[in-house]
mmCIF file of C-alpha atoms in Angstrom:
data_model
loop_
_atom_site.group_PDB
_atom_site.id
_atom_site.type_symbol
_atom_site.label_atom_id
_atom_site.label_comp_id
_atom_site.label_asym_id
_atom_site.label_seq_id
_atom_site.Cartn_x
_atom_site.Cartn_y
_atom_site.Cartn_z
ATOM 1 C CA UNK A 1 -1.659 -39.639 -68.933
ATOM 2 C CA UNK A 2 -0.906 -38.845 -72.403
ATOM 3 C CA UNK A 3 -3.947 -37.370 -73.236
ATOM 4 C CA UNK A 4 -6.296 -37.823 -75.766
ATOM 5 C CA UNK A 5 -5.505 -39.702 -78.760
ATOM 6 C CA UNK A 6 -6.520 -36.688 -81.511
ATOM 7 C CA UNK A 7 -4.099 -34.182 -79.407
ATOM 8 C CA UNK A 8 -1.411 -32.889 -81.263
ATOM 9 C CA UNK A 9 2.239 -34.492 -80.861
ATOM 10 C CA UNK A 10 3.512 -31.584 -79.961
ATOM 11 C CA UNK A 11 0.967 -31.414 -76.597
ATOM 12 C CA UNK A 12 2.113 -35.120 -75.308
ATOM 13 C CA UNK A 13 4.829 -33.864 -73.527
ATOM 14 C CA UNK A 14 2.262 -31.345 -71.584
ATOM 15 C CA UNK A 15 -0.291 -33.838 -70.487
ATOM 16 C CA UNK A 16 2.452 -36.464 -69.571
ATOM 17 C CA UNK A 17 4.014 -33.687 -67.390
ATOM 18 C CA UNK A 18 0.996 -32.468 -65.637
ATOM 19 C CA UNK A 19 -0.792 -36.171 -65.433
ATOM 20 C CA UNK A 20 2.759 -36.676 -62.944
ATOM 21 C CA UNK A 21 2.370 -33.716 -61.293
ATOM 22 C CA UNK A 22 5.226 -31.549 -62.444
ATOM 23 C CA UNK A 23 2.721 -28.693 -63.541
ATOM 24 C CA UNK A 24 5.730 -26.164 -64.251
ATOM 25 C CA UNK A 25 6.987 -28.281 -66.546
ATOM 26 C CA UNK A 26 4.057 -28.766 -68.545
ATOM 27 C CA UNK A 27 3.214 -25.010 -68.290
ATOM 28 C CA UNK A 28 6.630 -24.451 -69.976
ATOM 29 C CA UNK A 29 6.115 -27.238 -72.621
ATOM 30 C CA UNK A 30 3.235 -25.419 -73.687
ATOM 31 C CA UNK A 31 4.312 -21.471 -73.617
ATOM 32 C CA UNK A 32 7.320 -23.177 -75.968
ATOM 33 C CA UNK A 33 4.438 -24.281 -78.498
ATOM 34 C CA UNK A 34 2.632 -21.622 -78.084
ATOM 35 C CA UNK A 35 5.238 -19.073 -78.771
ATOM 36 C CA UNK A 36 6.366 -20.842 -81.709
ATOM 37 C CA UNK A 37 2.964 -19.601 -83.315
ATOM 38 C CA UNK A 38 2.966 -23.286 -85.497
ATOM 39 C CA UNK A 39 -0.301 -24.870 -86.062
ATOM 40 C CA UNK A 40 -0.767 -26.325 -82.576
ATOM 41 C CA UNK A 41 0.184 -22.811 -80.940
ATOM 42 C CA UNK A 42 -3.519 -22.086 -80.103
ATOM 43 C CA UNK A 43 -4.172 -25.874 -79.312
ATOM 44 C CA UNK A 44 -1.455 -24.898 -76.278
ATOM 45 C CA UNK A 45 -2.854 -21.737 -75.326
ATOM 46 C CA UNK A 46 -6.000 -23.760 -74.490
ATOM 47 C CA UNK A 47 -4.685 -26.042 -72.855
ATOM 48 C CA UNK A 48 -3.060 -24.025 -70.528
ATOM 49 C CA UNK A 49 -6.153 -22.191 -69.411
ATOM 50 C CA UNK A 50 -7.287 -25.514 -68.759
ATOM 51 C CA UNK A 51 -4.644 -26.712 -66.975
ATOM 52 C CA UNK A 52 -4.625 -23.710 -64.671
ATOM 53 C CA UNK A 53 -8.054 -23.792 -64.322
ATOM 54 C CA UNK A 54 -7.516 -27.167 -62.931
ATOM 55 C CA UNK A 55 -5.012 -26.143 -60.500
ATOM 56 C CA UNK A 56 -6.981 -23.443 -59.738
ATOM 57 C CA UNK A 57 -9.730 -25.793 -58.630
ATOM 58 C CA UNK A 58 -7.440 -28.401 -56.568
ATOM 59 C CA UNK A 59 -7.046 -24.937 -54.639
ATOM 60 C CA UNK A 60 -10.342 -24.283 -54.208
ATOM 61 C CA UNK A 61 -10.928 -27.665 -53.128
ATOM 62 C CA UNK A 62 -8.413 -27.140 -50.642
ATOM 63 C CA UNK A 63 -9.999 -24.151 -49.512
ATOM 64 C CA UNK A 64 -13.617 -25.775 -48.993
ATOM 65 C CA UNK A 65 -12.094 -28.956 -47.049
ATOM 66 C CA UNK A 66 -10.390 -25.742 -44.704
ATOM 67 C CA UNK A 67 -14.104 -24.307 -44.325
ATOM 68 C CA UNK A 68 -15.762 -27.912 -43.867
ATOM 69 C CA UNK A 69 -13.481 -29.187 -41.349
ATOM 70 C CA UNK A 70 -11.766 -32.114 -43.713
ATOM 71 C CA UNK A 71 -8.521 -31.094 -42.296
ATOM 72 C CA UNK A 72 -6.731 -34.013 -42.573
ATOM 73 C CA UNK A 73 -7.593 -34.247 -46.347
ATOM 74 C CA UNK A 74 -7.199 -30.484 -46.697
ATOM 75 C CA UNK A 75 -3.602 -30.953 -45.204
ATOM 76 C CA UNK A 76 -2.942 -34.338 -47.434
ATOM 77 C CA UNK A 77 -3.860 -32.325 -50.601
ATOM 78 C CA UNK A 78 -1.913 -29.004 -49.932
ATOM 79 C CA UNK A 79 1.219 -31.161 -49.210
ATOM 80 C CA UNK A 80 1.081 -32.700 -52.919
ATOM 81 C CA UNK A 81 -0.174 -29.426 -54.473
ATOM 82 C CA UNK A 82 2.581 -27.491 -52.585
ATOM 83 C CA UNK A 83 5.717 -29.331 -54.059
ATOM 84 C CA UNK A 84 3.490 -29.640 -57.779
ATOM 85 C CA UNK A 85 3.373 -25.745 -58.372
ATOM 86 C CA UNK A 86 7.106 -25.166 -57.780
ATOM 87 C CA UNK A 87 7.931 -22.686 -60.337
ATOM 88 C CA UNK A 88 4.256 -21.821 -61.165
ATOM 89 C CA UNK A 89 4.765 -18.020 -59.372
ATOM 90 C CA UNK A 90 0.880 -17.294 -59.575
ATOM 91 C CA UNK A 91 0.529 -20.701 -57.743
ATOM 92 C CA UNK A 92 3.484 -20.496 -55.180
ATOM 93 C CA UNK A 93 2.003 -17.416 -53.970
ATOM 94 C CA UNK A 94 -1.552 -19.129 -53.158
ATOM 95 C CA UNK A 95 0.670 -22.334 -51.798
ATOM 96 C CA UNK A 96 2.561 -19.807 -49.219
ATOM 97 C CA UNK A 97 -0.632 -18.089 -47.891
ATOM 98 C CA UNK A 98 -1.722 -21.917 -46.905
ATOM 99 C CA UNK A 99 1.544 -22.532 -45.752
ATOM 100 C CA UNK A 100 1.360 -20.110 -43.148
ATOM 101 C CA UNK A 101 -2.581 -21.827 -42.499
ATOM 102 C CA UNK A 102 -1.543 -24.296 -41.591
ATOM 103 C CA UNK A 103 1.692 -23.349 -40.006
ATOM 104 C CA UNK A 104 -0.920 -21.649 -37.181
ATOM 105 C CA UNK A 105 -0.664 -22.899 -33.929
ATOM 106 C CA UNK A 106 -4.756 -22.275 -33.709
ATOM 107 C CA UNK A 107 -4.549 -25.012 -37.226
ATOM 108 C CA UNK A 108 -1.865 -27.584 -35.735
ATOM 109 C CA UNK A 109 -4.388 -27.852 -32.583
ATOM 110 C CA UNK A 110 -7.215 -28.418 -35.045
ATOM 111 C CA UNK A 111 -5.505 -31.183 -36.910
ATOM 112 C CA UNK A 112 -4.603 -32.920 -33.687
ATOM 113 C CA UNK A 113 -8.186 -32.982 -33.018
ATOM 114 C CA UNK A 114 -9.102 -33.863 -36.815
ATOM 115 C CA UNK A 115 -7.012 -36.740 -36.154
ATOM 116 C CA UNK A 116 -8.329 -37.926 -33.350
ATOM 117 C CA UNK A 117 -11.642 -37.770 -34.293
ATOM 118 C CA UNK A 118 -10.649 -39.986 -37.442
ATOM 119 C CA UNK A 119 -10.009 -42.445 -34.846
ATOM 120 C CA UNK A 120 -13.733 -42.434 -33.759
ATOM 121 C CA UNK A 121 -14.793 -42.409 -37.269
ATOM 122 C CA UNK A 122 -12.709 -45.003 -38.651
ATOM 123 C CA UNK A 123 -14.637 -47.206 -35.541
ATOM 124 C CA UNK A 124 -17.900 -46.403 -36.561
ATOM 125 C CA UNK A 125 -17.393 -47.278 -39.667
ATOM 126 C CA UNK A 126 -15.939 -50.296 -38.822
ATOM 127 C CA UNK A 127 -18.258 -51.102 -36.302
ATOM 128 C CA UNK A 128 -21.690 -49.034 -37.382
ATOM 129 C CA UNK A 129 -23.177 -46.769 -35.394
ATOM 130 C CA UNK A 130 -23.343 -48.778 -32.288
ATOM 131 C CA UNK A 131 -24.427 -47.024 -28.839
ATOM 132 C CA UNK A 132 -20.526 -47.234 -27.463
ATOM 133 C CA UNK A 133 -18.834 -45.768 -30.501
ATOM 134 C CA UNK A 134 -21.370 -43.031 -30.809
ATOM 135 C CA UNK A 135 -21.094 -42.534 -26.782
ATOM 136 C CA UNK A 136 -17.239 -41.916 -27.073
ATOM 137 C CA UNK A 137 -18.591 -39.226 -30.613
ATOM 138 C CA UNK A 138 -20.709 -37.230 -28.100
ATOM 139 C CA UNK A 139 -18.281 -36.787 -25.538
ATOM 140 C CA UNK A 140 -15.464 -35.853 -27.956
ATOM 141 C CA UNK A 141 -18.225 -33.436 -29.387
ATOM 142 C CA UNK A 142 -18.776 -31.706 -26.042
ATOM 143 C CA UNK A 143 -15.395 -31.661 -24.900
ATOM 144 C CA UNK A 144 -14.125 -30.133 -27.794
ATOM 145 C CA UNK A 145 -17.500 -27.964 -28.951
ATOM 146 C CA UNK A 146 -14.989 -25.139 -30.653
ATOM 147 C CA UNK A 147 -12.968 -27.543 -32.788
ATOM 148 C CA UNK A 148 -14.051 -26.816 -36.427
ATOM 149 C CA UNK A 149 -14.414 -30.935 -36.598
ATOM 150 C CA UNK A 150 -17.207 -31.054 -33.555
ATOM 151 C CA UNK A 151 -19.790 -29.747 -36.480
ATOM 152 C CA UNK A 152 -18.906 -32.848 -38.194
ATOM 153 C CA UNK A 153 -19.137 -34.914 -35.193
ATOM 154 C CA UNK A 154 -22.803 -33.061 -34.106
ATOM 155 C CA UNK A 155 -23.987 -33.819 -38.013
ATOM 156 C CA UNK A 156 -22.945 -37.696 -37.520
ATOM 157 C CA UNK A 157 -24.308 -37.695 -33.777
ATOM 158 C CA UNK A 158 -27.701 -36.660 -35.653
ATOM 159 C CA UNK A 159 -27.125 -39.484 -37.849
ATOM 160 C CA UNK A 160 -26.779 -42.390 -35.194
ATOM 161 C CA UNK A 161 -29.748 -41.067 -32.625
ATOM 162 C CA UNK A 162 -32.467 -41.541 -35.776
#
């Protein structure tokens, strides 16, 4: 949280901030060092790119559980990321294009059906892949064939019949 123990005092504050999530604040702790041009300025000018790069791949990640049908996870993860980036303009952009993702009425429909086929999961892994639980998969696979989650409900079908 306070990271590393050879990082300079004057950084603490920074990796405290963003370790809880309050990423403007950190980004502002460290444009303060870094503008002060002190011994630790380019020591905050690092950081920063790493830091963004960071946020820049809890985006990304966000992006790939949109494309792989983790919707649920997608959705858990923007929420956090969402209220994190207040302040960070580059970021709050990127956060208001998902917003309106998942604002969709295509994406709510999706998550109803991500949801309910967490229900079947959650059952089969409970239970294992046993030939009731993988009956009710298949015929929330063909009802729903379009959903984005069906391709993860054909892959597991695949997994039970072998």
């Amino acid at each position: 949280k306070k990271g590393p123990d050879d990082a300079p005092k004057a950084l603490k504050g920074a990796y405290k901030s963003f370790a809880k999530g309050d990423y403007a604040k950190a980004m502002a702790e460290l444009e303060k060092v870094a503008a002060s041009g002190d011994e630790d300025a380019a020591a905050a000018e690092a950081l920063a790119k790493t830091f963004t790069k960071d946020l820049e791949a809890k985006f990304k990640r966000v992006d790939w559980m949109l494309e792989n049908a983790y919707l649920i996870e997608a959705e858990s993860l923007f929420e956090a990321l969402e209220k994190d980036v207040k302040g960070l303009t580059d970021f709050e952009e990127r956060a208001a294009k998902l917003a309106e993702t998942f604002d969709e009425a295509a994406m709510k429909d999706e998550l109803k059906l991500a949801k309910s086929y967490a229900k079947i999961e959650s059952t089969l892994a409970e239970k294992g892949l046993d030939e009731k639980a993988l009956k009710k998969l298949e015929k929330f696979v063909e009802k729903n064939a379009e959903a984005k989650v069906a391709v993860r409900g054909e892959r597991l079908l695949k997994l039970g019949k072998k």
